[in-house]
Coordinates of N, CA and C in Angstrom, one line a residue:
L116 N 9.7 42.9 -35.3 CA 8.6 42.5 -34.4 C 8.7 41.0 -34.2
N117 N 9.4 40.2 -35.0 CA 9.6 38.8 -34.8 C 10.8 38.6 -34.0
N118 N 10.7 38.8 -32.7 CA 11.9 38.5 -31.9 C 11.4 38.1 -30.5
F119 N 12.3 37.8 -29.7 CA 12.0 37.4 -28.3 C 12.7 38.4 -27.3
D120 N 12.8 39.7 -27.7 CA 13.5 40.7 -26.9 C 12.7 41.0 -25.6
D121 N 11.3 41.0 -25.8 CA 10.5 41.2 -24.6 C 9.3 40.2 -24.7
Y122 N 8.5 40.1 -23.7 CA 7.5 39.2 -23.6 C 6.4 39.3 -24.7
L123 N 6.0 40.6 -24.9 CA 5.0 40.8 -25.9 C 5.5 40.5 -27.3
S124 N 6.7 40.8 -27.7 CA 7.2 40.4 -29.0 C 7.3 38.9 -29.1
G125 N 7.7 38.2 -28.1 CA 7.8 36.8 -28.1 C 6.4 36.2 -28.3
M126 N 5.4 36.8 -27.7 CA 4.0 36.2 -27.8 C 3.6 36.4 -29.3
V127 N 3.9 37.6 -29.9 CA 3.5 37.8 -31.2 C 4.2 36.8 -32.2
T128 N 5.5 36.6 -31.9 CA 6.2 35.6 -32.7 C 5.7 34.2 -32.6
M129 N 5.3 33.8 -31.4 CA 4.8 32.5 -31.2 C 3.4 32.4 -31.8
F130 N 2.6 33.5 -31.8 CA 1.3 33.5 -32.4 C 1.4 33.3 -33.9
Q131 N 2.4 33.9 -34.5 CA 2.7 33.7 -35.9 C 3.0 32.3 -36.2
V132 N 3.8 31.7 -35.3 CA 4.1 30.2 -35.5 C 2.8 29.4 -35.3
L133 N 2.0 29.8 -34.4 CA 0.7 29.1 -34.1 C -0.2 29.1 -35.4
V134 N -0.3 30.2 -36.0 CA -1.2 30.3 -37.2 C -0.4 29.9 -38.5
V135 N 0.7 29.3 -38.3 CA 1.5 28.8 -39.5 C 1.8 29.9 -40.5
N136 N 2.2 31.0 -40.0 CA 2.4 32.2 -40.8 C 3.9 32.2 -41.2
D137 N 4.4 31.5 -42.2 CA 5.8 31.5 -42.6 C 6.8 31.3 -41.5
W138 N 6.5 30.2 -40.7 CA 7.4 29.9 -39.6 C 8.8 29.6 -40.1
H139 N 9.0 29.1 -41.3 CA 10.3 28.8 -41.8 C 11.1 30.1 -42.1
A140 N 10.4 31.1 -42.5 CA 11.0 32.4 -42.7 C 11.5 33.0 -41.4
I141 N 10.6 32.9 -40.4 CA 11.0 33.3 -39.0 C 12.2 32.6 -38.5
A142 N 12.2 31.3 -38.8 CA 13.4 30.5 -38.3 C 14.7 30.9 -39.0
E143 N 14.6 31.2 -40.3 CA 15.8 31.6 -41.0 C 16.3 32.9 -40.5
V144 N 15.5 33.8 -40.0 CA 15.9 35.1 -39.4 C 16.8 34.7 -38.2
Y145 N 16.3 33.8 -37.4 CA 17.1 33.4 -36.2 C 18.4 32.7 -36.5
L146 N 18.5 32.1 -37.7 CA 19.8 31.5 -38.1 C 20.8 32.5 -38.3
H147 N 20.4 33.7 -38.7 CA 21.4 34.8 -39.0 C 21.6 35.7 -37.7
A148 N 20.9 35.4 -36.6 CA 21.1 36.1 -35.4 C 22.4 35.7 -34.7
N149 N 22.8 36.5 -33.8 CA 24.1 36.3 -33.1 C 24.0 35.2 -32.0
R150 N 22.8 35.1 -31.4 CA 22.7 34.2 -30.3 C 21.8 33.0 -30.7
C151 N 22.2 31.8 -30.3 CA 21.4 30.6 -30.6 C 21.2 30.4 -32.1
S152 N 22.2 30.6 -32.9 CA 22.0 30.6 -34.3 C 22.4 29.3 -35.0
H153 N 22.6 28.2 -34.2 CA 22.9 26.9 -34.8 C 21.6 26.3 -35.3
P154 N 21.7 25.7 -36.5 CA 20.5 25.0 -37.1 C 19.9 23.9 -36.2
L155 N 20.8 23.3 -35.4 CA 20.3 22.2 -34.5 C 19.5 22.7 -33.3
V156 N 19.6 24.0 -33.1 CA 18.8 24.7 -32.0 C 17.6 25.3 -32.6
V157 N 17.7 26.1 -33.7 CA 16.6 26.9 -34.3 C 15.5 26.0 -34.9
Y158 N 15.9 25.1 -35.8 CA 14.9 24.3 -36.5 C 14.1 23.4 -35.6
P159 N 14.7 22.7 -34.7 CA 13.9 21.8 -33.7 C 13.0 22.7 -32.9
F160 N 13.4 23.9 -32.4 CA 12.6 24.7 -31.6 C 11.3 25.1 -32.4
F161 N 11.5 25.6 -33.6 CA 10.3 26.1 -34.4 C 9.5 24.9 -34.9
I162 N 10.1 23.8 -35.2 CA 9.3 22.7 -35.7 C 8.5 22.1 -34.5
G163 N 9.2 22.0 -33.3 CA 8.5 21.5 -32.1 C 7.4 22.5 -31.7
A164 N 7.6 23.8 -31.7 CA 6.6 24.7 -31.4 C 5.4 24.6 -32.3
N165 N 5.7 24.5 -33.6 CA 4.7 24.4 -34.6 C 3.8 23.1 -34.4
L166 N 4.5 22.0 -34.2 CA 3.8 20.7 -34.0 C 2.9 20.8 -32.7
F167 N 3.5 21.3 -31.6 CA 2.8 21.3 -30.4 C 1.6 22.3 -30.4
S168 N 1.8 23.5 -31.0 CA 0.7 24.4 -31.0 C -0.4 24.0 -32.0
V169 N 0.0 23.5 -33.1 CA -1.1 23.2 -34.1 C -1.7 21.8 -33.7
S170 N -0.9 20.9 -33.3 CA -1.5 19.5 -33.1 C -2.2 19.5 -31.7
V171 N -1.7 20.1 -30.7 CA -2.2 20.0 -29.4 C -3.1 21.1 -29.0
L172 N -2.6 22.3 -29.0 CA -3.3 23.5 -28.5 C -4.6 23.8 -29.3
L173 N -4.5 23.8 -30.7 CA -5.6 24.0 -31.5 C -6.7 23.0 -31.3
N174 N -6.3 21.7 -31.2 CA -7.3 20.6 -30.9 C -8.0 20.8 -29.6
V175 N -7.2 21.1 -28.6 CA -7.8 21.4 -27.2 C -8.8 22.5 -27.3
L176 N -8.4 23.6 -27.9 CA -9.3 24.8 -28.1 C -10.5 24.4 -28.8
T177 N -10.4 23.7 -29.9 CA -11.6 23.3 -30.7 C -12.5 22.4 -29.9
A178 N -11.9 21.4 -29.2 CA -12.7 20.5 -28.3 C -13.4 21.3 -27.2
F179 N -12.8 22.3 -26.7 CA -13.5 23.1 -25.7 C -14.7 23.8 -26.2
F180 N -14.6 24.4 -27.4 CA -15.7 25.1 -28.0 C -16.8 24.2 -28.4
V181 N -16.4 23.0 -29.0 CA -17.4 22.1 -29.4 C -18.1 21.5 -28.2
G182 N -17.4 21.2 -27.1 CA -18.0 20.7 -25.9 C -19.0 21.7 -25.3
A183 N -18.6 23.0 -25.3 CA -19.4 24.0 -24.7 C -20.7 24.2 -25.6
F184 N -20.6 24.1 -26.9 CA -21.7 24.2 -27.8 C -22.7 23.0 -27.5
V185 N -22.1 21.8 -27.4 CA -23.0 20.6 -27.2 C -23.7 20.7 -25.9
V186 N -23.0 21.1 -24.8 CA -23.7 21.2 -23.5 C -24.8 22.3 -23.6
T187 N -24.5 23.4 -24.2 CA -25.5 24.5 -24.3 C -26.7 24.0 -25.1
R188 N -26.4 23.3 -26.2 CA -27.5 22.8 -27.1 C -28.4 21.8 -26.3
L189 N -27.7 20.9 -25.6 CA -28.5 19.9 -24.8 C -29.3 20.5 -23.7
D190 N -28.8 21.5 -23.1 CA -29.5 22.2 -22.1 C -30.8 22.9 -22.7
S191 N -30.6 23.5 -23.8 CA -31.8 24.2 -24.5 C -32.8 23.1 -24.9
V192 N -32.3 22.0 -25.4 CA -33.3 21.0 -25.9 C -34.0 20.4 -24.7
T193 N -33.3 20.1 -23.6 CA -34.0 19.5 -22.4 C -35.0 20.5 -21.8
S194 N -34.6 21.8 -21.8 CA -35.6 22.8 -21.2 C -36.8 23.0 -22.1
E195 N -36.6 22.8 -23.4 CA -37.8 22.9 -24.3 C -38.7 21.7 -24.1
R196 N -38.1 20.5 -23.9 CA -39.0 19.3 -23.7 C -39.7 19.4 -22.4
A197 N -39.1 20.0 -21.4 CA -39.7 20.1 -20.0 C -40.9 21.0 -20.0
Q198 N -40.9 21.9 -21.0 CA -42.1 22.8 -21.0 C -43.1 22.3 -21.8

């Protein structure tokens, strides 16, 4: 299941990297694969994907939900004060 043979399998693999689910074990599997198996290709890809997804995407997602919560809370407080 941890492969990039089709789009869905690639999404599952990248989701596992996103949730920091043994990304180093997934990278070691690709070191033993026939294609793109050089450590200078595999490790920078998975480290970069891990840093980007955890540092950027999760922060943006968290900021979106916190912002939506604050706006909703402010709207409810202002509507209570207006009544």
